[in-house]
């Protein structure tokens, strides 16, 4: 019996968890040659059976006394099998001898091992030997039955029947050809005048003789008629026949031929037709076809092949018996070997795990948690080993979680620092000024662009209260935006105003946004601002240049009829024209009308240029809308006004007169676009998310062309013959002063819709 650390172990072993090389202590060294021999022996046994069945039995030919190559290879494999069995027996004997000496030296567990192995050998030896004896007798009886004289007679008779069937087809074809030849000779059907009768007679003869085809050829090898069975494939009937006909004509003897096709075999019998005038001459040839289908041929050939294989196997009767006895012997030895080896395995699975647990406990006590005991047992010892492994796994997992948490925290800190540096770089390099305020109202960020625009150094405002900084540096625009964001609970706000910085008055465009985290919690505000002074100057210069050009154009329009009327009056006056009074009245009327148009245009421009600041007051937009609708309903009877008001719209701060003027301009545009007849829709809507009051005025007029869309709100742009082009420009100015927006779009299916928004 081998010592405890060298017994076969498949149930329990200790191995490290990490990448360290596993210890070889306790590994069963003798199992390596055992498994090596088994890996060689099992394929050898399989190859022996395979080559014996498919090599020796199929290659051996009856009557040959020289063994085949496969037979020699099988002998080699049998020798290898015997050598493997001898080696396994030696290895088994080695274990038994070790068990005997361990028992004599009274090693721990050796007595239990010896008894368990002896019990397994005893329990397996008697039934195995009995099974081997019975199997040998059964094999001997079975082989004798397989190769008995009765089976030999059956196989030989089947082969003879197949041969006789083939010969029968040949006989039928020859006899049919003879009978048809005699019928043709007797009835003198070869005469040219009997051709139709010949064709009909051959069709009848084919059916009477039940053959595949009847073909008649003249002495000059001309085809006179063919009567073919429809079930015979065309490619079989089309096989060449000229050689057979020629031989029959030349030899004046009966001839047969067998022709192979891909889907069957064609048997042909050719018989000469004697001449009625001279019986030594031949008038033609009768060819009768007999068809053997492929399925029938396959069965006939299979019978012949099986009979040949059976004769070869019968010659190997004694070697087959020897091989069967050898196989039974090998199985018997393998069973005994397996029982003995399983006894060693079970004994070891009981005694070794305790030793492994002690070793593993000692390793854990020394701080090594990378220990795992592999156990496949399902009894109490297996449960104990699994509990121990779970304990070490929990300790190892706790240690790994702590290390992973430390590593994750380190990576998070690195990532946070990287993002902070990246964000700080973006903040420092953007051209717009940026100022952030935390939830406590203290300034946390003041970038270099903000320092440049406002002329304030960041260290003077950093970490100070925003209200204190805005008051100290007179940043009233920033204070207003901050107060409104706090009071109205807004998420965004955009303002434009003037700020005094570095001794200059700057026009600042300011956008304020509320910062929130992923959970929606408020983090403070961020204010982004730009210096718009130069931009606004350029825009104003461009706008006034455009206005001047349009005013010049609009003034030229009435000056032309004034000049023409004055020239006409002067001409009629010097000519002393008899209709001077009428011409004078018309000319002066034109001048008065055009001067009035000029005056209206100048008045509108004055209003646009001197637009007063809005007087803001809390009020209802719906009241103003109802007032304007009532005014237009009385003046335009052919226009239907459809109102749809949002009842949840809250009150709005606005200048009542200026908003009323915007509505009048929009209503005028809609009524004129519909030629004083149609429907006008007026709707209101409250956008709670953006905190905006939305008013829409839609008509079903001609709509807006794509080229006019961009110019719609520019001063002195109008497509109406009597328009000044200032109505929509004034409306846009009013809405902009109210911090709102106005825009236009095409209505569906036709018309225009004007929409303006006011902050709530």
XYZ file of C-alpha atoms in Angstrom:
760
model
C 0.000 0.000 0.000
C 1.538 3.370 -0.923
C 1.929 6.064 1.656
C -0.787 8.670 2.158
C 0.701 11.335 -0.057
C 1.215 9.021 -2.986
C -2.124 7.206 -3.139
C -4.466 7.752 -6.093
C -6.362 11.011 -5.425
C -9.309 12.121 -7.495
C -11.502 13.334 -4.679
C -9.412 15.780 -2.613
C -6.297 17.899 -3.083
C -4.919 21.272 -2.038
C -4.024 23.878 -4.630
C -3.311 27.611 -4.529
C -5.843 30.044 -6.018
C -3.478 32.644 -7.420
C -0.990 32.310 -10.249
C 1.629 30.527 -8.121
C 2.614 27.069 -9.333
C 0.674 24.340 -7.535
C 2.567 22.219 -5.084
C 3.380 18.662 -6.079
C 3.222 17.435 -2.501
C 0.726 14.652 -2.115
C 0.329 14.153 -5.885
C -0.087 10.422 -6.793
C 3.070 9.837 -8.800
C 2.139 6.257 -9.799
C -1.089 7.472 -11.456
C 0.897 9.084 -14.250
C 2.087 5.760 -15.756
C -1.348 4.231 -15.092
C -3.153 6.933 -17.082
C -0.440 6.878 -19.725
C -0.881 3.132 -20.236
C -4.676 3.469 -20.278
C -4.516 6.264 -22.899
C -2.483 3.920 -25.120
C -4.381 0.720 -24.348
C -7.926 1.978 -25.011
C -7.150 3.253 -28.587
C -5.262 0.012 -29.277
C -8.285 -2.042 -28.259
C -10.568 0.098 -30.415
C -8.241 -0.184 -33.431
C -7.989 -3.940 -32.932
C -11.755 -4.366 -33.079
C -12.082 -1.972 -36.032
C -9.381 -3.526 -38.220
C -10.448 -7.033 -37.264
C -14.021 -6.347 -38.355
C -13.496 -4.070 -41.377
C -9.950 -5.041 -42.385
C -9.314 -8.740 -41.895
C -12.850 -9.941 -42.543
C -13.322 -7.823 -45.700
C -9.840 -8.209 -47.230
C -9.479 -11.948 -46.754
C -10.207 -13.811 -49.963
C -11.470 -17.365 -50.083
C -8.748 -19.950 -50.642
C -5.834 -17.608 -49.985
C -3.267 -18.961 -47.576
C -1.214 -15.729 -47.374
C -2.376 -13.394 -44.533
C -3.358 -9.881 -45.595
C -1.686 -6.646 -44.461
C -4.629 -5.835 -42.163
C -4.316 -9.267 -40.572
C -0.650 -8.619 -39.744
C -1.546 -5.178 -38.358
C -4.235 -6.747 -36.158
C -1.670 -9.206 -34.765
C 0.592 -6.256 -33.922
C -2.266 -4.489 -32.153
C -3.110 -7.653 -30.194
C 0.487 -7.851 -28.997
C 0.322 -4.206 -27.905
C -2.928 -4.932 -26.052
C -1.271 -7.833 -24.216
C 1.707 -5.683 -23.302
C -0.638 -2.981 -21.944
C -2.522 -5.510 -19.858
C 0.755 -6.857 -18.446
C 1.872 -3.320 -17.528
C -1.466 -2.551 -15.834
C -1.194 -5.834 -13.932
C 2.290 -4.872 -12.723
C 1.081 -1.451 -11.595
C -1.810 -3.074 -9.759
C 0.545 -5.569 -8.154
C 2.745 -2.660 -7.059
C -0.183 -1.100 -5.202
C -1.075 -4.417 -3.606
C 2.508 -4.994 -2.453
C 2.670 -1.474 -0.985
C -0.617 -2.066 0.810
C 0.758 -5.283 2.266
C 3.920 -3.638 3.635
C 1.997 -0.642 5.015
C -0.267 -3.053 6.856
C 2.741 -4.829 8.321
C 4.217 -1.505 9.479
C 0.832 -0.479 10.925
C 0.735 2.949 9.255
C -2.225 5.202 10.025
C -5.251 4.098 7.987
C -3.447 1.170 6.359
C -5.696 -1.463 7.976
C -8.879 0.260 6.788
C -7.432 0.641 3.323
C -6.421 -3.016 3.146
C -9.857 -4.253 4.264
C -11.666 -1.957 1.825
C -9.485 -3.037 -1.110
C -9.855 -6.713 -0.218
C -13.630 -6.295 -0.023
C -13.799 -4.687 -3.472
C -11.581 -7.416 -4.980
C -13.626 -10.174 -3.338
C -16.987 -8.718 -4.339
C -15.890 -8.290 -7.957
C -13.811 -11.440 -8.473
C -16.573 -14.099 -8.219
C -19.192 -12.455 -10.505
C -16.490 -11.373 -12.943
C -15.063 -14.877 -13.353
C -18.585 -16.341 -13.643
C -19.482 -13.693 -16.225
C -16.313 -14.462 -18.193
C -17.108 -18.208 -18.253
C -20.727 -17.638 -19.371
C -19.664 -15.093 -21.977
C -17.091 -17.509 -23.412
C -19.702 -20.235 -23.771
C -22.184 -17.798 -25.347
C -19.556 -16.568 -27.801
C -18.627 -20.095 -28.786
C -22.273 -21.046 -29.344
C -23.038 -17.856 -31.236
C -20.092 -18.278 -33.616
C -21.129 -21.869 -34.345
C -24.673 -20.697 -35.110
C -23.429 -17.853 -37.339
C -21.384 -20.224 -39.481
C -23.724 -23.253 -39.500
C -24.475 -25.330 -42.638
C -28.075 -24.069 -42.784
C -26.987 -20.435 -43.137
C -24.400 -21.482 -45.745
C -27.143 -23.249 -47.778
C -29.427 -20.203 -47.557
C -26.700 -17.824 -48.710
C -25.654 -20.127 -51.575
C -29.277 -20.654 -52.712
C -29.905 -16.886 -52.704
C -26.841 -16.382 -54.865
C -27.974 -19.102 -57.298
C -31.477 -17.564 -57.514
C -29.970 -14.172 -58.408
C -27.854 -15.794 -61.154
C -30.826 -17.743 -62.491
C -32.967 -14.561 -62.555
C -30.394 -12.813 -64.710
C -30.069 -15.840 -66.992
C -33.862 -16.017 -67.239
C -34.004 -12.496 -68.683
C -31.427 -13.544 -71.273
C -33.436 -16.688 -72.183
C -36.692 -14.721 -72.473
C -35.037 -12.227 -74.811
C -33.587 -15.024 -77.086
C -36.803 -17.087 -77.176
C -38.919 -13.998 -77.876
C -36.591 -12.960 -80.699
C -36.802 -16.453 -82.236
C -40.615 -16.509 -82.084
C -40.935 -13.041 -83.591
C -38.430 -13.951 -86.361
C -40.431 -17.039 -87.268
C -43.695 -15.047 -87.259
C -42.235 -12.462 -89.630
C -40.887 -15.211 -91.925
C -44.197 -17.062 -91.899
C -46.358 -14.020 -92.576
C -43.810 -12.533 -95.047
C -43.976 -9.231 -93.109
C -40.600 -8.029 -94.485
C -42.196 -7.245 -97.831
C -42.427 -3.487 -98.448
C -46.184 -3.759 -98.941
C -46.569 -5.245 -95.446
C -44.833 -2.365 -93.569
C -47.932 -1.146 -91.728
C -48.843 -4.687 -90.797
C -45.257 -5.207 -89.565
C -45.452 -2.164 -87.278
C -48.755 -3.268 -85.764
C -47.585 -6.877 -85.399
C -44.391 -5.842 -83.565
C -46.321 -3.642 -81.106
C -48.589 -6.611 -80.384
C -45.641 -9.016 -80.146
C -43.869 -6.771 -77.583
C -46.947 -6.752 -75.377
C -47.505 -10.525 -75.793
C -43.930 -11.422 -74.903
C -43.770 -8.759 -72.145
C -40.350 -7.470 -73.162
C -38.869 -3.949 -72.980
C -38.648 -3.488 -76.764
C -38.795 -5.107 -80.210
C -36.707 -3.593 -83.025
C -36.688 -4.686 -86.706
C -33.746 -3.867 -89.004
C -33.350 -4.596 -92.705
C -30.368 -6.410 -94.250
C -28.972 -2.945 -94.979
C -29.174 -2.070 -91.240
C -32.134 0.259 -91.807
C -34.543 0.637 -88.912
C -37.947 -0.616 -90.038
C -39.879 -0.339 -86.783
C -39.456 -0.093 -83.020
C -41.927 -1.080 -80.353
C -40.680 0.100 -76.939
C -42.177 -0.145 -73.468
C -42.965 3.350 -72.054
C -41.513 2.568 -68.604
C -37.994 1.940 -69.968
C -35.802 5.082 -69.699
C -34.843 6.656 -73.035
C -31.145 6.730 -72.222
C -31.205 2.918 -71.816
C -32.998 2.267 -75.132
C -30.633 4.694 -76.916
C -27.572 2.525 -76.149
C -25.665 1.647 -79.393
C -27.056 -1.403 -81.258
C -25.257 -1.272 -84.631
C -22.501 -3.717 -83.715
C -24.987 -6.385 -82.635
C -27.081 -6.021 -85.837
C -23.979 -6.126 -88.034
C -22.695 -9.321 -86.369
C -26.078 -11.055 -86.827
C -26.219 -10.063 -90.537
C -22.632 -11.170 -91.189
C -22.719 -14.435 -89.251
C -26.435 -15.212 -89.833
C -26.366 -16.516 -86.252
C -28.176 -15.520 -83.057
C -26.264 -12.986 -80.942
C -26.748 -11.507 -77.446
C -25.268 -8.488 -75.735
C -25.395 -6.991 -72.229
C -25.089 -3.203 -71.997
C -24.760 -1.169 -68.821
C -26.374 2.227 -68.275
C -26.399 4.623 -65.330
C -29.903 3.551 -64.320
C -30.061 -0.115 -65.315
C -28.877 -2.987 -67.572
C -30.154 -3.749 -71.078
C -30.044 -7.370 -72.393
C -30.402 -7.601 -76.171
C -30.952 -10.725 -78.285
C -30.540 -10.491 -82.067
C -32.014 -13.213 -84.368
C -31.764 -13.167 -88.202
C -34.938 -13.102 -90.355
C -34.567 -15.568 -93.215
C -35.583 -14.574 -96.685
C -38.824 -16.156 -97.935
C -37.332 -16.392 -101.453
C -34.011 -17.926 -100.448
C -33.677 -19.291 -96.971
C -29.910 -19.074 -97.177
C -30.230 -15.314 -97.297
C -31.151 -12.863 -94.518
C -33.840 -10.204 -95.033
C -33.341 -8.515 -91.684
C -32.719 -8.811 -87.947
C -35.073 -8.969 -84.933
C -33.641 -7.410 -81.756
C -35.533 -8.006 -78.497
C -34.654 -5.813 -75.462
C -34.986 -6.942 -71.872
C -34.503 -4.286 -69.179
C -33.188 -4.887 -65.669
C -33.765 -1.749 -63.483
C -31.043 -0.396 -61.265
C -32.853 -1.382 -58.040
C -33.020 -5.035 -59.132
C -29.362 -5.019 -60.203
C -28.348 -3.533 -56.846
C -30.166 -6.334 -55.003
C -28.621 -9.044 -57.208
C -25.121 -7.632 -56.779
C -25.721 -7.234 -53.031
C -26.639 -10.907 -52.777
C -23.443 -11.896 -54.577
C -21.299 -9.600 -52.477
C -22.814 -10.833 -49.207
C -22.257 -14.438 -50.239
C -18.584 -13.737 -51.036
C -18.140 -11.924 -47.700
C -19.833 -14.800 -45.880
C -17.441 -17.344 -47.422
C -14.474 -15.177 -46.362
C -15.804 -14.860 -42.794
C -16.491 -18.592 -42.609
C -12.817 -19.190 -43.399
C -11.958 -16.975 -40.375
C -14.207 -18.824 -37.926
C -11.436 -19.901 -35.562
C -9.660 -16.512 -35.501
C -13.027 -14.891 -34.727
C -13.496 -17.214 -31.776
C -9.984 -16.456 -30.558
C -10.614 -12.735 -30.831
C -13.879 -13.025 -28.890
C -12.145 -15.028 -26.137
C -9.398 -12.417 -26.011
C -11.962 -9.631 -25.746
C -13.732 -11.393 -22.856
C -10.389 -11.857 -21.121
C -9.494 -8.216 -21.553
C -12.867 -7.122 -20.154
C -12.432 -9.469 -17.194
C -8.983 -8.119 -16.368
C -10.215 -4.533 -16.775
C -13.092 -5.173 -14.349
C -10.732 -6.655 -11.761
C -8.289 -3.815 -12.223
C -11.095 -1.243 -11.922
C -12.456 -2.826 -8.756
C -9.016 -2.843 -7.127
C -8.242 0.701 -8.197
C -11.683 1.898 -7.019
C -10.975 0.342 -3.624
C -7.791 2.398 -3.331
C -9.700 5.489 -4.504
C -12.506 5.123 -1.933
C -10.054 4.484 0.882
C -8.044 7.514 -0.008
C -11.167 9.694 -0.373
C -11.921 9.006 3.307
C -8.493 9.328 4.942
C -6.728 11.932 2.854
C -9.223 14.857 3.171
C -8.569 15.094 6.920
C -4.855 15.458 6.255
C -5.531 18.065 3.571
C -7.757 20.055 5.956
C -4.978 20.115 8.551
C -2.439 21.338 5.995
C -4.810 24.007 4.677
C -5.660 25.229 8.197
C -1.974 25.623 8.945
C -1.492 27.619 5.722
C -4.383 29.985 6.576
C -3.022 30.448 10.114
C 0.194 31.703 8.501
C -1.776 34.291 6.441
C -1.982 32.465 3.115
C -5.614 32.789 1.950
C -4.927 31.485 -1.553
C -5.648 27.882 -0.571
C -8.423 25.690 -1.923
C -9.192 22.053 -1.226
C -10.652 20.270 -4.249
C -13.277 17.730 -3.183
C -15.750 15.740 -5.268
C -17.262 13.846 -2.343
C -20.919 14.382 -1.435
C -20.873 12.849 2.055
C -20.128 14.495 5.414
C -16.436 14.839 4.580
C -17.341 16.599 1.321
C -19.664 18.943 3.260
C -16.846 19.720 5.704
C -14.433 20.458 2.847
C -17.008 22.665 1.073
C -17.628 24.634 4.293
C -13.901 25.132 4.713
C -13.590 26.308 1.097
C -16.499 28.732 1.575
C -14.822 30.142 4.675
C -11.533 30.720 2.853
C -13.414 32.104 -0.155
C -15.265 34.610 2.070
C -11.998 35.689 3.684
C -10.356 35.994 0.279
C -13.362 37.871 -1.170
C -13.372 40.317 1.740
C -9.693 40.985 1.242
C -10.191 41.354 -2.522
C -13.138 43.739 -2.025
C -11.071 45.949 0.240
C -8.226 46.006 -2.254
C -10.658 46.601 -5.142
C -12.360 49.443 -3.254
C -8.986 51.061 -2.613
C -8.026 50.703 -6.273
C -11.420 51.978 -7.469
C -11.155 54.962 -5.128
C -7.691 55.719 -6.459
C -8.893 55.506 -10.081
C -11.919 57.665 -9.274
C -9.707 60.294 -7.724
C -7.454 60.246 -10.785
C -10.450 60.502 -13.136
C -12.018 63.308 -11.091
C -8.752 65.199 -11.097
C -8.412 64.701 -14.850
C -11.924 65.929 -15.490
C -11.446 68.859 -13.156
C -8.256 69.848 -14.976
C -9.990 69.480 -18.351
C -13.003 71.521 -17.233
C -10.751 74.184 -15.758
C -8.851 74.367 -19.051
C -12.097 74.830 -20.988
C -13.296 77.518 -18.556
C -9.972 79.333 -18.738
C -9.789 79.323 -22.530
C -13.329 80.215 -23.666
C -13.780 83.771 -24.946
C -16.980 84.413 -22.980
C -16.925 85.442 -19.362
C -18.053 82.769 -16.906
C -19.148 83.226 -13.301
C -20.602 80.457 -11.119
C -22.465 80.765 -7.847
C -22.985 77.840 -5.448
C -26.092 77.038 -3.377
C -24.824 79.244 -0.529
C -24.668 82.234 -2.892
C -20.867 82.401 -3.041
C -18.861 82.926 -6.234
C -16.832 79.796 -6.997
C -15.617 80.444 -10.568
C -14.436 83.630 -12.291
C -12.523 82.844 -15.498
C -9.825 84.993 -17.222
C -12.298 86.192 -19.889
C -14.538 87.545 -17.119
C -11.522 89.377 -15.662
C -10.728 90.864 -19.069
C -14.292 92.005 -19.823
C -15.128 93.478 -16.404
C -11.609 94.530 -15.398
C -11.921 92.702 -12.060
C -9.296 90.248 -10.832
C -10.560 86.851 -9.828
C -8.872 86.841 -6.425
C -11.012 89.843 -5.433
C -14.307 88.027 -5.976
C -13.485 84.362 -5.398
C -15.319 82.648 -2.509
C -17.245 85.843 -1.685
C -20.990 86.406 -1.524
C -22.411 87.220 -4.940
C -24.669 90.009 -3.660
C -21.697 91.660 -1.954
C -19.539 91.512 -5.120
C -22.331 92.805 -7.403
C -22.978 95.731 -5.061
C -19.281 96.577 -4.632
C -18.509 96.668 -8.367
C -21.923 98.066 -9.404
C -22.871 95.030 -11.494
C -26.578 95.854 -11.451
C -27.320 93.697 -14.531
C -25.823 90.631 -12.811
C -27.715 91.418 -9.604
C -31.001 91.713 -11.515
C -30.488 88.365 -13.280
C -29.515 86.641 -10.006
C -32.516 88.061 -8.129
C -34.955 87.061 -10.881
C -33.569 83.502 -11.029
C -34.085 83.185 -7.250
C -37.508 84.841 -7.194
C -39.067 83.138 -10.215
C -37.390 79.727 -9.730
C -36.333 79.853 -13.370
C -33.976 77.415 -15.043
C -32.720 79.889 -17.649
C -32.763 83.664 -18.169
C -31.257 85.915 -20.855
C -30.767 89.658 -20.361
C -29.039 92.440 -22.195
C -27.978 95.675 -20.526
C -25.213 98.122 -19.772
C -22.462 97.812 -17.183
C -19.805 100.340 -16.253
C -16.375 98.743 -16.235
C -12.863 100.210 -16.480
C -14.322 103.709 -16.926
C -16.395 102.659 -19.958
C -20.021 101.742 -20.439
C -20.274 98.247 -21.905
C -23.294 96.527 -23.398
C -23.357 93.045 -21.900
C -25.341 90.029 -23.130
C -25.952 87.815 -20.093
C -27.281 84.220 -19.938
C -28.017 82.649 -16.563
C -28.683 78.898 -16.083
C -29.469 76.762 -13.064
C -27.029 73.896 -12.375
C -28.401 70.504 -11.282
C -26.839 67.118 -10.609
C -28.007 63.744 -11.955
C -30.568 63.441 -9.146
C -32.054 66.854 -9.982
C -30.680 68.589 -6.880
C -29.931 72.304 -7.186
C -26.173 73.086 -7.305
C -26.336 76.829 -7.949
C -26.095 79.073 -11.011
C -23.705 79.734 -13.858
C -23.647 83.143 -15.584
C -22.134 83.415 -19.075
C -21.703 86.918 -20.525
C -20.168 88.677 -23.526
C -19.206 92.228 -24.404
C -21.671 93.224 -27.149
C -20.662 96.874 -27.366
C -18.812 96.722 -30.670
C -21.304 94.258 -32.109
C -24.295 96.451 -31.255
C -22.546 99.518 -32.692
C -21.972 97.666 -35.930
C -25.542 96.384 -35.963
C -26.963 99.845 -35.311
C -24.806 101.349 -38.063
C -25.944 98.673 -40.488
C -29.577 99.034 -39.418
C -29.627 102.816 -39.789
C -27.877 102.527 -43.139
C -30.623 100.148 -44.250
C -33.282 102.498 -42.841
C -31.752 105.502 -44.625
C -31.695 103.624 -47.909
C -35.315 102.549 -47.520
C -36.440 106.088 -46.487
C -34.705 107.517 -49.545
C -36.443 104.928 -51.708
C -39.839 105.589 -50.115
C -39.432 109.388 -50.498
C -38.579 109.040 -54.187
C -41.866 107.212 -54.848
C -44.198 110.184 -54.012
C -41.762 112.816 -55.405
C -42.118 111.436 -58.925
C -45.897 112.071 -59.246
C -45.474 115.457 -57.499
C -42.814 116.476 -60.066
C -44.893 115.210 -63.003
C -48.026 117.028 -61.742
C -46.089 120.310 -61.317
C -44.559 119.985 -64.806
C -48.003 119.303 -66.305
C -49.534 122.329 -64.557
C -46.680 124.548 -65.765
C -47.081 123.350 -69.361
C -50.892 123.802 -69.409
C -50.561 127.256 -67.816
C -48.183 128.616 -70.513
C -50.278 127.001 -73.252
C -53.418 128.729 -71.906
C -55.182 125.385 -72.301
C -58.978 125.558 -72.175
C -59.072 122.597 -69.706
C -56.529 124.214 -67.364
C -59.036 124.343 -64.489
C -59.588 120.585 -64.628
C -55.875 119.866 -65.006
C -55.101 122.237 -62.130
C -57.601 120.466 -59.873
C -56.216 117.000 -60.715
C -52.585 118.040 -60.353
C -53.021 119.787 -57.035
C -55.022 116.784 -55.743
C -52.163 114.440 -56.661
C -49.643 116.704 -54.940
C -51.802 116.931 -51.797
C -52.243 113.118 -51.665
C -48.543 112.370 -52.129
C -47.561 115.007 -49.551
C -50.027 113.383 -47.135
C -48.419 109.987 -47.814
C -45.015 111.508 -47.085
C -46.351 112.987 -43.842
C -47.806 109.589 -42.742
C -44.514 107.887 -43.489
C -42.554 110.490 -41.508
C -44.993 110.178 -38.611
C -44.592 106.372 -38.543
C -40.828 106.688 -38.669
C -40.936 109.194 -35.814
C -42.957 106.754 -33.762
C -40.534 103.931 -34.578
C -37.472 106.064 -33.795
C -38.894 107.519 -30.574
C -40.504 104.355 -29.226
C -41.122 105.054 -25.520
C -40.021 102.571 -22.850
C -42.806 100.160 -21.953
C -44.820 100.929 -18.821
C -45.041 97.462 -17.305
C -48.082 96.509 -15.247
C -49.656 93.234 -14.132
C -52.611 92.330 -16.312
C -54.482 89.735 -18.375
C -53.645 89.220 -22.032
C -57.103 87.769 -22.587
C -58.765 91.138 -21.727
C -56.662 92.939 -24.362
C -57.383 90.235 -26.941
C -61.155 90.404 -26.326
C -61.056 94.181 -26.663
C -59.236 94.074 -30.024
C -61.482 91.269 -31.319
C -64.625 93.265 -30.413
C -63.196 96.319 -32.217
C -62.566 94.368 -35.448
C -65.803 92.374 -35.318
C -67.736 95.626 -35.541
C -65.676 96.950 -38.461
C -65.349 93.751 -40.557
C -68.628 91.879 -40.907
C -67.270 89.395 -43.474
C -64.425 88.209 -41.225
C -65.071 85.390 -38.722
C -62.942 85.619 -35.565
C -62.286 82.269 -33.821
C -60.834 82.552 -30.284
C -59.269 79.688 -28.288
C -57.894 80.890 -24.937
C -55.883 78.817 -22.442
C -57.656 79.279 -19.122
C -54.561 78.354 -17.085
C -52.588 81.285 -18.539
C -51.523 83.427 -15.549
C -51.331 87.212 -15.488
C -48.392 88.832 -17.286
C -46.438 92.071 -16.777
C -46.762 94.114 -20.007
C -47.509 97.582 -21.449
C -51.191 97.420 -22.341
C -51.121 100.068 -25.095
C -47.989 98.707 -26.789
C -49.255 95.100 -26.794
C -52.607 96.390 -28.116
C -50.695 98.095 -30.940
C -48.932 94.795 -31.756
C -52.293 93.000 -31.948
C -53.767 95.748 -34.172
C -50.832 95.407 -36.585
C -51.229 91.613 -36.721
C -55.028 91.835 -37.175
C -54.597 94.428 -39.957
C -52.123 92.206 -41.790
C -54.440 89.200 -41.505
C -57.589 91.041 -42.659
C -55.805 92.657 -45.611
C -54.193 89.347 -46.636
C -57.708 87.809 -46.888
C -59.168 90.845 -48.795
C -61.555 91.653 -45.921
C -63.186 88.208 -46.044
C -62.372 84.902 -44.333
C -61.524 83.434 -40.916
C -59.006 84.680 -38.343
C -57.875 82.391 -35.496
C -56.640 83.845 -32.167
C -55.182 81.350 -29.649
C -53.262 81.526 -26.376
C -51.177 78.846 -24.656
C -49.160 78.661 -21.458
C -45.733 76.990 -21.694
C -45.184 76.024 -18.065
C -41.742 74.543 -18.604
C -40.349 77.720 -20.171
C -42.724 80.010 -18.216
C -43.913 81.746 -21.379
C -47.273 83.122 -22.554
C -47.724 82.236 -26.254
C -50.191 84.193 -28.468
C -50.903 83.201 -32.107
C -52.844 85.070 -34.830
C -53.531 82.954 -37.957
C -55.315 83.816 -41.197
C -56.191 82.007 -44.422
C -54.725 84.553 -46.814
C -51.983 84.295 -49.430
C -49.203 83.317 -47.025
C -45.508 84.285 -47.025
C -43.118 83.496 -49.861
C -39.760 81.955 -48.986
C -37.764 84.947 -50.275
C -39.785 87.402 -48.084
C -39.501 85.374 -44.877
C -36.145 86.838 -43.770
C -37.139 90.450 -44.597
C -40.546 90.331 -42.911
C -39.643 92.306 -39.752
C -37.210 94.777 -41.390
C -38.222 98.497 -41.476
C -39.886 99.744 -44.697
C -40.370 96.263 -46.142
C -43.909 95.717 -47.448
C -45.633 93.919 -50.311
C -48.833 96.008 -49.899
C -49.342 98.987 -52.205
C -50.459 101.257 -49.337
C -48.198 99.885 -46.567
C -45.357 101.805 -44.887
C -43.345 98.682 -43.974
C -43.035 99.748 -40.313
C -45.936 97.829 -38.686
C -44.121 94.527 -38.151
C -40.835 96.311 -37.354
C -42.594 98.291 -34.594
C -44.271 95.092 -33.339
C -40.917 93.318 -33.138
C -39.417 96.289 -31.284
C -42.251 96.228 -28.738
C -42.015 92.466 -28.155
C -38.215 92.690 -27.821
C -38.581 95.440 -25.207
C -40.861 93.052 -23.312
C -38.038 90.436 -23.382
C -40.111 88.288 -25.715
C -39.920 86.875 -29.209
C -42.065 87.161 -32.351
C -41.896 85.008 -35.467
C -44.010 84.097 -38.484
C -44.751 80.868 -40.367
C -47.079 79.580 -43.070
C -50.461 78.374 -41.855
C -51.850 74.994 -42.944
C -53.424 74.515 -45.437
C -52.954 78.166 -46.431
C -52.368 81.562 -44.905
C -49.963 82.955 -42.312
C -49.619 82.531 -38.539
C -47.836 85.159 -36.386
C -46.772 84.070 -32.899
C -45.266 86.099 -30.071
C -44.124 84.974 -26.625
C -43.946 86.991 -23.407
C -42.234 85.922 -20.160
C -44.567 85.117 -17.257
